[in-house]
Tab-separated table of N, CA and C in Angstrom:
chain	number	residue	atom	x	y	z
A	1	UNK	N	27.820	-174.335	141.807
A	1	UNK	CA	26.881	-175.310	142.275
A	1	UNK	C	25.621	-175.215	141.432
A	2	UNK	N	24.931	-176.329	141.369
A	2	UNK	CA	23.679	-176.402	140.622
A	2	UNK	C	22.605	-177.048	141.497
A	3	UNK	N	21.393	-176.611	141.281
A	3	UNK	CA	20.255	-177.223	141.969
A	3	UNK	C	19.080	-177.315	140.981
A	4	UNK	N	18.419	-178.444	141.040
A	4	UNK	CA	17.134	-178.592	140.365
A	4	UNK	C	16.089	-178.609	141.475
A	5	UNK	N	15.233	-177.610	141.463
A	5	UNK	CA	14.219	-177.458	142.499
A	5	UNK	C	12.865	-177.819	141.875
A	6	UNK	N	12.253	-178.838	142.419
A	6	UNK	CA	10.963	-179.304	141.929
A	6	UNK	C	9.933	-179.091	143.028
A	7	UNK	N	8.824	-178.448	142.657
A	7	UNK	CA	7.701	-178.280	143.579
A	7	UNK	C	6.963	-179.600	143.612
A	8	UNK	N	6.824	-180.170	144.813
A	8	UNK	CA	6.210	-181.489	144.936
A	8	UNK	C	5.047	-181.497	145.929
A	9	UNK	N	4.158	-182.476	145.706
A	9	UNK	CA	3.108	-182.765	146.684
A	9	UNK	C	3.685	-183.709	147.737
A	10	UNK	N	4.660	-184.539	147.296
A	10	UNK	CA	5.354	-185.448	148.212
A	10	UNK	C	6.613	-185.932	147.505
A	11	UNK	N	7.596	-186.346	148.313
A	11	UNK	CA	8.832	-186.915	147.758
A	11	UNK	C	9.474	-187.754	148.843
A	12	UNK	N	10.287	-188.721	148.381
A	12	UNK	CA	10.987	-189.561	149.326
A	12	UNK	C	12.267	-190.065	148.697
A	13	UNK	N	13.190	-190.504	149.559
A	13	UNK	CA	14.428	-191.121	149.105
A	13	UNK	C	14.621	-192.404	149.910
A	14	UNK	N	14.954	-193.475	149.182
A	14	UNK	CA	15.098	-194.800	149.771
A	14	UNK	C	16.491	-195.335	149.461
A	15	UNK	N	17.134	-195.921	150.465
A	15	UNK	CA	18.439	-196.523	150.315
A	15	UNK	C	18.377	-197.959	150.824
A	16	UNK	N	18.728	-198.912	149.978
A	16	UNK	CA	18.718	-200.332	150.322
A	16	UNK	C	17.421	-200.756	150.959
A	17	UNK	N	16.298	-200.293	150.402
A	17	UNK	CA	14.978	-200.692	150.844
A	17	UNK	C	14.448	-199.928	152.043
A	18	UNK	N	15.250	-199.005	152.599
A	18	UNK	CA	14.824	-198.213	153.763
A	18	UNK	C	14.579	-196.750	153.341
A	19	UNK	N	13.411	-196.225	153.658
A	19	UNK	CA	13.108	-194.857	153.378
A	19	UNK	C	13.845	-194.004	154.397
A	20	UNK	N	14.790	-193.163	153.931
A	20	UNK	CA	15.613	-192.372	154.826
A	20	UNK	C	15.174	-190.919	154.867
A	21	UNK	N	14.327	-190.499	153.942
A	21	UNK	CA	13.832	-189.144	153.932
A	21	UNK	C	12.489	-189.095	153.225
A	22	UNK	N	11.546	-188.330	153.782
A	22	UNK	CA	10.222	-188.229	153.170
A	22	UNK	C	9.611	-186.860	153.544
A	23	UNK	N	9.009	-186.222	152.542
A	23	UNK	CA	8.325	-184.959	152.814
A	23	UNK	C	6.951	-184.978	152.160
A	24	UNK	N	6.106	-184.055	152.614
A	24	UNK	CA	4.858	-183.773	151.945
A	24	UNK	C	5.082	-182.600	151.017
A	25	UNK	N	4.189	-181.660	151.017
A	25	UNK	CA	4.272	-180.484	150.154
A	25	UNK	C	5.590	-179.711	150.384
A	26	UNK	N	6.257	-179.405	149.298
A	26	UNK	CA	7.503	-178.651	149.441
A	26	UNK	C	8.379	-178.733	148.225
A	27	UNK	N	9.702	-178.756	148.461
A	27	UNK	CA	10.701	-178.785	147.385
A	27	UNK	C	11.540	-180.040	147.498
A	28	UNK	N	11.664	-180.725	146.364
A	28	UNK	CA	12.703	-181.739	146.200
A	28	UNK	C	13.842	-180.994	145.520
A	29	UNK	N	15.006	-180.979	146.160
A	29	UNK	CA	16.167	-180.264	145.628
A	29	UNK	C	17.284	-181.262	145.303
A	30	UNK	N	17.600	-181.403	144.011
A	30	UNK	CA	18.739	-182.175	143.590
A	30	UNK	C	19.921	-181.246	143.551
A	31	UNK	N	20.990	-181.556	144.237
A	31	UNK	CA	22.123	-180.643	144.430
A	31	UNK	C	23.417	-181.189	143.864
A	32	UNK	N	24.042	-180.432	142.995
A	32	UNK	CA	25.328	-180.800	142.406
A	32	UNK	C	26.399	-179.804	142.747
A	33	UNK	N	27.627	-180.301	142.952
A	33	UNK	CA	28.779	-179.461	143.307
A	33	UNK	C	29.862	-179.667	142.284
A	34	UNK	N	30.499	-178.549	141.876
A	34	UNK	CA	31.626	-178.609	140.928
A	34	UNK	C	32.918	-178.262	141.665
A	35	UNK	N	34.062	-178.695	141.093
A	35	UNK	CA	35.336	-178.276	141.699
A	35	UNK	C	35.409	-176.769	141.695
A	36	UNK	N	35.938	-176.221	142.769
A	36	UNK	CA	36.074	-174.771	142.862
A	36	UNK	C	34.863	-174.074	143.438
A	37	UNK	N	33.773	-174.789	143.655
A	37	UNK	CA	32.601	-174.144	144.300
A	37	UNK	C	32.978	-173.735	145.723
A	38	UNK	N	32.323	-172.696	146.202
A	38	UNK	CA	32.721	-172.068	147.472
A	38	UNK	C	31.546	-172.013	148.463
A	39	UNK	N	31.864	-171.805	149.745
A	39	UNK	CA	30.802	-171.591	150.713
A	39	UNK	C	29.889	-170.407	150.367
A	40	UNK	N	30.453	-169.339	149.796
A	40	UNK	CA	29.623	-168.214	149.396
A	40	UNK	C	28.608	-168.595	148.345
A	41	UNK	N	29.007	-169.435	147.414
A	41	UNK	CA	28.088	-169.918	146.389
A	41	UNK	C	27.015	-170.798	147.017
A	42	UNK	N	27.402	-171.615	147.958
A	42	UNK	CA	26.456	-172.477	148.639
A	42	UNK	C	25.398	-171.663	149.365
A	43	UNK	N	25.814	-170.657	150.085
A	43	UNK	CA	24.918	-169.782	150.812
A	43	UNK	C	23.946	-169.072	149.853
A	44	UNK	N	24.468	-168.570	148.733
A	44	UNK	CA	23.646	-167.876	147.752
A	44	UNK	C	22.623	-168.828	147.110
A	45	UNK	N	23.069	-170.044	146.803
A	45	UNK	CA	22.174	-171.011	146.202
A	45	UNK	C	21.050	-171.375	147.149
A	46	UNK	N	21.366	-171.613	148.409
A	46	UNK	CA	20.332	-171.954	149.416
A	46	UNK	C	19.357	-170.794	149.568
A	47	UNK	N	19.876	-169.590	149.647
A	47	UNK	CA	19.015	-168.420	149.777
A	47	UNK	C	18.030	-168.345	148.585
A	48	UNK	N	18.547	-168.502	147.385
A	48	UNK	CA	17.712	-168.412	146.200
A	48	UNK	C	16.694	-169.556	146.112
A	49	UNK	N	17.184	-170.781	146.311
A	49	UNK	CA	16.290	-171.954	146.182
A	49	UNK	C	15.168	-171.917	147.211
A	50	UNK	N	15.530	-171.663	148.458
A	50	UNK	CA	14.522	-171.712	149.531
A	50	UNK	C	13.588	-170.505	149.513
A	51	UNK	N	13.985	-169.451	148.823
A	51	UNK	CA	13.167	-168.273	148.753
A	51	UNK	C	12.248	-168.183	147.518
A	52	UNK	N	12.350	-169.214	146.639
A	52	UNK	CA	11.525	-169.183	145.435
A	52	UNK	C	10.036	-169.107	145.773
A	53	UNK	N	9.360	-168.201	145.115
A	53	UNK	CA	7.931	-168.032	145.311
A	53	UNK	C	7.230	-168.734	144.140
A	54	UNK	N	7.055	-170.045	144.273
A	54	UNK	CA	6.494	-170.826	143.193
A	54	UNK	C	5.278	-171.648	143.591
A	55	UNK	N	4.656	-171.279	144.733
A	55	UNK	CA	3.407	-171.889	145.114
A	55	UNK	C	2.283	-170.898	144.808
A	56	UNK	N	1.126	-171.436	144.454
A	56	UNK	CA	0.005	-170.602	144.046
A	56	UNK	C	-0.657	-169.899	145.238
A	57	UNK	N	-1.007	-168.637	145.008
A	57	UNK	CA	-1.753	-167.882	146.023
A	57	UNK	C	-3.263	-167.952	145.747
A	58	UNK	N	-4.044	-167.180	146.473
A	58	UNK	CA	-5.503	-167.216	146.332
A	58	UNK	C	-5.981	-166.757	144.964
A	59	UNK	N	-5.123	-166.074	144.218
A	59	UNK	CA	-5.472	-165.645	142.859
A	59	UNK	C	-4.904	-166.531	141.794
A	60	UNK	N	-4.405	-167.712	142.190
A	60	UNK	CA	-3.853	-168.703	141.283
A	60	UNK	C	-2.573	-168.270	140.615
A	61	UNK	N	-1.831	-167.353	141.257
A	61	UNK	CA	-0.543	-166.886	140.728
A	61	UNK	C	0.553	-167.506	141.587
A	62	UNK	N	1.688	-167.846	140.926
A	62	UNK	CA	2.838	-168.353	141.682
A	62	UNK	C	3.431	-167.168	142.431
A	63	UNK	N	3.149	-167.091	143.734
A	63	UNK	CA	3.520	-165.953	144.517
A	63	UNK	C	3.895	-166.289	145.966
A	64	UNK	N	3.753	-167.539	146.351
A	64	UNK	CA	4.027	-167.929	147.746
A	64	UNK	C	5.299	-168.745	147.838
A	65	UNK	N	6.010	-168.541	148.964
A	65	UNK	CA	7.226	-169.323	149.192
A	65	UNK	C	6.977	-170.489	150.139
A	66	UNK	N	8.028	-171.233	150.459
A	66	UNK	CA	7.910	-172.392	151.339
A	66	UNK	C	7.327	-172.046	152.697
A	67	UNK	N	7.804	-170.952	153.274
A	67	UNK	CA	7.290	-170.582	154.607
A	67	UNK	C	5.789	-170.336	154.555
A	68	UNK	N	5.329	-169.643	153.538
A	68	UNK	CA	3.926	-169.272	153.430
A	68	UNK	C	3.003	-170.500	153.351
A	69	UNK	N	3.497	-171.576	152.767
A	69	UNK	CA	2.645	-172.767	152.608
A	69	UNK	C	2.995	-173.868	153.628
A	70	UNK	N	3.901	-173.603	154.555
A	70	UNK	CA	4.307	-174.614	155.511
A	70	UNK	C	4.992	-175.788	154.846
A	71	UNK	N	5.797	-175.509	153.805
A	71	UNK	CA	6.449	-176.547	153.035
A	71	UNK	C	7.663	-177.165	153.684
A	72	UNK	N	8.062	-178.290	153.138
A	72	UNK	CA	9.221	-179.033	153.620
A	72	UNK	C	10.266	-179.124	152.502
A	73	UNK	N	11.449	-179.627	152.855
A	73	UNK	CA	12.530	-179.719	151.898
A	73	UNK	C	13.195	-181.127	151.974
A	74	UNK	N	13.420	-181.711	150.812
A	74	UNK	CA	14.157	-182.941	150.671
A	74	UNK	C	15.334	-182.650	149.743
A	75	UNK	N	16.557	-182.854	150.231
A	75	UNK	CA	17.772	-182.563	149.454
A	75	UNK	C	18.497	-183.869	149.150
A	76	UNK	N	18.831	-184.020	147.845
A	76	UNK	CA	19.515	-185.243	147.393
A	76	UNK	C	20.746	-184.826	146.587
A	77	UNK	N	21.910	-185.354	146.984
A	77	UNK	CA	23.144	-185.064	146.224
A	77	UNK	C	23.018	-185.656	144.839
A	78	UNK	N	23.521	-184.937	143.834
A	78	UNK	CA	23.313	-185.386	142.444
A	78	UNK	C	24.456	-184.948	141.568
A	79	UNK	N	25.549	-185.708	141.588
A	79	UNK	CA	26.740	-185.358	140.793
A	79	UNK	C	26.431	-185.308	139.310
A	80	UNK	N	25.405	-186.047	138.860
A	80	UNK	CA	25.109	-186.109	137.433
A	80	UNK	C	24.584	-184.779	136.903
A	81	UNK	N	24.342	-183.802	137.730
A	81	UNK	CA	23.948	-182.469	137.222
A	81	UNK	C	25.134	-181.851	136.484
A	82	UNK	N	26.317	-182.391	136.662
A	82	UNK	CA	27.501	-181.881	135.968
A	82	UNK	C	27.943	-182.838	134.845
A	83	UNK	N	27.021	-183.622	134.312
A	83	UNK	CA	27.339	-184.497	133.188
A	83	UNK	C	27.695	-183.667	131.952
A	84	UNK	N	28.728	-184.084	131.275
A	84	UNK	CA	29.128	-183.480	129.996
A	84	UNK	C	28.775	-184.466	128.887
A	85	UNK	N	27.843	-184.074	128.042
A	85	UNK	CA	27.360	-184.947	126.989
A	85	UNK	C	27.775	-184.466	125.596
A	86	UNK	N	28.821	-183.645	125.532
A	86	UNK	CA	29.230	-183.069	124.245
A	86	UNK	C	29.744	-184.120	123.287
A	87	UNK	N	30.459	-185.115	123.774
A	87	UNK	CA	31.065	-186.102	122.900
A	87	UNK	C	30.452	-187.459	123.176
A	88	UNK	N	30.125	-188.151	122.119
A	88	UNK	CA	29.619	-189.519	122.254
A	88	UNK	C	28.284	-189.608	122.980
A	89	UNK	N	27.992	-190.804	123.402
A	89	UNK	CA	26.723	-191.047	124.075
A	89	UNK	C	26.873	-191.397	125.551
A	90	UNK	N	28.110	-191.530	125.992
A	90	UNK	CA	28.367	-191.809	127.417
A	90	UNK	C	28.832	-190.534	128.100
A	91	UNK	N	28.039	-190.024	129.063
A	91	UNK	CA	28.416	-188.755	129.675
A	91	UNK	C	29.723	-188.850	130.480
A	92	UNK	N	30.429	-187.741	130.510
A	92	UNK	CA	31.605	-187.631	131.384
A	92	UNK	C	31.204	-186.845	132.601
A	93	UNK	N	31.752	-187.202	133.748
A	93	UNK	CA	31.391	-186.535	134.987
A	93	UNK	C	32.587	-185.821	135.619
A	94	UNK	N	33.585	-185.485	134.797
A	94	UNK	CA	34.772	-184.827	135.335
A	94	UNK	C	34.458	-183.422	135.832
A	95	UNK	N	33.310	-182.867	135.446
A	95	UNK	CA	32.908	-181.553	135.902
A	95	UNK	C	32.309	-181.559	137.303
A	96	UNK	N	32.099	-182.739	137.861
A	96	UNK	CA	31.554	-182.828	139.217
A	96	UNK	C	32.708	-182.873	140.218
A	97	UNK	N	32.503	-182.228	141.353
A	97	UNK	CA	33.509	-182.230	142.417
A	97	UNK	C	33.638	-183.604	143.066
A	98	UNK	N	34.836	-183.904	143.520
A	98	UNK	CA	35.064	-185.104	144.292
A	98	UNK	C	34.508	-184.942	145.705
A	99	UNK	N	34.445	-186.030	146.439
A	99	UNK	CA	33.895	-186.012	147.776
A	99	UNK	C	34.556	-184.988	148.723
A	100	UNK	N	35.850	-184.747	148.571
A	100	UNK	CA	36.544	-183.837	149.471
A	100	UNK	C	36.012	-182.404	149.367
A	101	UNK	N	35.481	-182.044	148.213
A	101	UNK	CA	34.873	-180.720	148.027
A	101	UNK	C	33.369	-180.804	148.198
A	102	UNK	N	32.762	-181.828	147.607
A	102	UNK	CA	31.306	-181.922	147.537
A	102	UNK	C	30.646	-182.164	148.905
A	103	UNK	N	31.217	-183.075	149.682
A	103	UNK	CA	30.553	-183.403	150.963
A	103	UNK	C	30.442	-182.199	151.903
A	104	UNK	N	31.507	-181.417	152.120
A	104	UNK	CA	31.351	-180.263	153.005
A	104	UNK	C	30.326	-179.245	152.496
A	105	UNK	N	30.251	-179.043	151.152
A	105	UNK	CA	29.302	-178.088	150.628
A	105	UNK	C	27.875	-178.642	150.687
A	106	UNK	N	27.714	-179.927	150.485
A	106	UNK	CA	26.419	-180.572	150.616
A	106	UNK	C	25.927	-180.408	152.080
A	107	UNK	N	26.789	-180.684	153.020
A	107	UNK	CA	26.425	-180.551	154.432
A	107	UNK	C	26.176	-179.100	154.795
A	108	UNK	N	26.924	-178.179	154.202
A	108	UNK	CA	26.679	-176.761	154.454
A	108	UNK	C	25.310	-176.344	153.884
A	109	UNK	N	24.933	-176.893	152.755
A	109	UNK	CA	23.609	-176.598	152.192
A	109	UNK	C	22.513	-177.061	153.141
A	110	UNK	N	22.688	-178.261	153.714
A	110	UNK	CA	21.708	-178.756	154.687
A	110	UNK	C	21.657	-177.822	155.891
A	111	UNK	N	22.806	-177.316	156.353
A	111	UNK	CA	22.840	-176.357	157.478
A	111	UNK	C	22.155	-175.059	157.091
A	112	UNK	N	22.336	-174.615	155.855
A	112	UNK	CA	21.680	-173.375	155.386
A	112	UNK	C	20.167	-173.549	155.398
A	113	UNK	N	19.686	-174.753	155.046
A	113	UNK	CA	18.248	-175.020	155.129
A	113	UNK	C	17.766	-174.856	156.572
A	114	UNK	N	18.502	-175.436	157.531
A	114	UNK	CA	18.130	-175.337	158.934
A	114	UNK	C	18.114	-173.886	159.409
A	115	UNK	N	19.141	-173.111	159.013
A	115	UNK	CA	19.221	-171.718	159.421
A	115	UNK	C	18.057	-170.905	158.885
A	116	UNK	N	17.458	-171.337	157.802
A	116	UNK	CA	16.333	-170.639	157.192
A	116	UNK	C	14.993	-171.193	157.645
A	117	UNK	N	15.039	-172.092	158.635
A	117	UNK	CA	13.806	-172.591	159.240
A	117	UNK	C	13.229	-173.877	158.659
A	118	UNK	N	14.046	-174.591	157.877
A	118	UNK	CA	13.606	-175.846	157.305
A	118	UNK	C	14.517	-176.983	157.740
A	119	UNK	N	14.011	-177.933	158.487
A	119	UNK	CA	14.795	-179.117	158.848
A	119	UNK	C	14.768	-180.027	157.643
A	120	UNK	N	15.872	-180.142	156.909
A	120	UNK	CA	15.827	-180.886	155.659
A	120	UNK	C	15.838	-182.385	155.850
A	121	UNK	N	14.992	-183.062	155.117
A	121	UNK	CA	15.128	-184.502	154.928
A	121	UNK	C	16.209	-184.647	153.862
A	122	UNK	N	16.900	-185.767	153.824
A	122	UNK	CA	17.972	-185.859	152.833
A	122	UNK	C	18.348	-187.315	152.576
A	123	UNK	N	19.074	-187.489	151.483
A	123	UNK	CA	19.622	-188.761	151.183
A	123	UNK	C	20.963	-188.936	151.860
A	124	UNK	N	21.801	-189.824	151.313
A	124	UNK	CA	23.133	-190.044	151.855
A	124	UNK	C	24.124	-189.843	150.706
A	125	UNK	N	25.059	-188.972	150.902
A	125	UNK	CA	26.018	-188.651	149.864
A	125	UNK	C	26.717	-189.924	149.357
A	126	UNK	N	26.718	-190.110	148.044
A	126	UNK	CA	27.408	-191.210	147.411
A	126	UNK	C	26.659	-192.533	147.419
A	127	UNK	N	25.505	-192.593	148.069
A	127	UNK	CA	24.755	-193.841	148.120
A	127	UNK	C	23.940	-194.041	146.851
A	128	UNK	N	23.609	-195.293	146.553
A	128	UNK	CA	22.679	-195.608	145.475
A	128	UNK	C	21.293	-195.360	146.048
A	129	UNK	N	20.590	-194.398	145.492
A	129	UNK	CA	19.292	-193.961	146.067
A	129	UNK	C	18.167	-194.102	145.048
A	130	UNK	N	17.000	-194.413	145.567
A	130	UNK	CA	15.773	-194.350	144.766
A	130	UNK	C	15.004	-193.121	145.223
A	131	UNK	N	14.762	-192.202	144.304
A	131	UNK	CA	14.078	-190.966	144.630
A	131	UNK	C	12.699	-190.997	143.982
A	132	UNK	N	11.678	-190.775	144.763
A	132	UNK	CA	10.302	-190.759	144.276
A	132	UNK	C	9.737	-189.374	144.546
A	133	UNK	N	8.956	-188.875	143.554
A	133	UNK	CA	8.324	-187.583	143.792
A	133	UNK	C	7.002	-187.495	143.040
A	134	UNK	N	6.095	-186.835	143.653
A	134	UNK	CA	4.819	-186.483	143.028
A	134	UNK	C	4.928	-184.993	142.684
A	135	UNK	N	5.338	-184.707	141.466
A	135	UNK	CA	5.578	-183.333	141.038
A	135	UNK	C	4.260	-182.586	141.003
A	136	UNK	N	4.308	-181.354	141.452
A	136	UNK	CA	3.128	-180.494	141.529
A	136	UNK	C	3.253	-179.434	140.443
A	137	UNK	N	2.438	-179.545	139.430
A	137	UNK	CA	2.422	-178.528	138.348
A	137	UNK	C	2.518	-179.184	136.988
A	138	UNK	N	3.625	-179.713	136.604
A	138	UNK	CA	4.896	-179.737	137.275
A	138	UNK	C	5.604	-178.373	137.210
A	139	UNK	N	6.292	-178.070	138.271
A	139	UNK	CA	7.114	-176.835	138.333
A	139	UNK	C	8.530	-177.285	138.691
A	140	UNK	N	9.459	-177.062	137.802
A	140	UNK	CA	10.876	-177.435	138.000
A	140	UNK	C	11.766	-176.284	137.592
A	141	UNK	N	12.638	-175.836	138.493
A	141	UNK	CA	13.501	-174.698	138.270
A	141	UNK	C	14.950	-175.123	138.357
A	142	UNK	N	15.751	-174.726	137.371
A	142	UNK	CA	17.180	-175.007	137.380
A	142	UNK	C	17.902	-173.773	137.851
A	143	UNK	N	18.752	-173.927	138.901
A	143	UNK	CA	19.562	-172.842	139.417
A	143	UNK	C	21.041	-173.202	139.275
A	144	UNK	N	21.840	-172.236	138.867
A	144	UNK	CA	23.279	-172.433	138.694
A	144	UNK	C	23.999	-171.209	139.260
A	145	UNK	N	24.896	-171.426	140.208
A	145	UNK	CA	25.552	-170.274	140.815
A	145	UNK	C	26.391	-169.476	139.821
A	146	UNK	N	26.791	-170.093	138.704
A	146	UNK	CA	27.486	-169.308	137.694
A	146	UNK	C	26.601	-168.195	137.126
A	147	UNK	N	25.286	-168.344	137.243
A	147	UNK	CA	24.352	-167.369	136.756
A	147	UNK	C	23.797	-166.476	137.877
A	148	UNK	N	24.043	-166.876	139.126
A	148	UNK	CA	23.501	-166.129	140.277
A	148	UNK	C	24.480	-165.152	140.873
A	149	UNK	N	25.779	-165.413	140.678
A	149	UNK	CA	26.806	-164.603	141.385
A	149	UNK	C	27.247	-163.428	140.514
């Protein structure tokens, strides 16, 4: 699994003109799932992402986590995190899991957010979404379970 975690001042996701998720200060998490990803990887990714200490403390050091700043979470499914651009100019997405694998792990990630004290705002799996964010920093972290496990 892969996640792009962006520290934001605000973020939202809109589907067909309707805003379905909106947060203030917190993390916008773009989440990608590959074939063969497991619940253990999902749990580890959620633990790592939600525990990142990337908010500034009183000494202007990135040292505070989401809990410390009262942050929120917006999670958006993003199969394009598994784009393969090695050949040509049109990416291949065969490295992304199909819905039968991706949806349960996406929903498990949302549950992991809840278990850690964050009621996640989120998009809708497979929908055409407009994602807006006011990046803070900007601070953007790429996490890949192949490197975490």
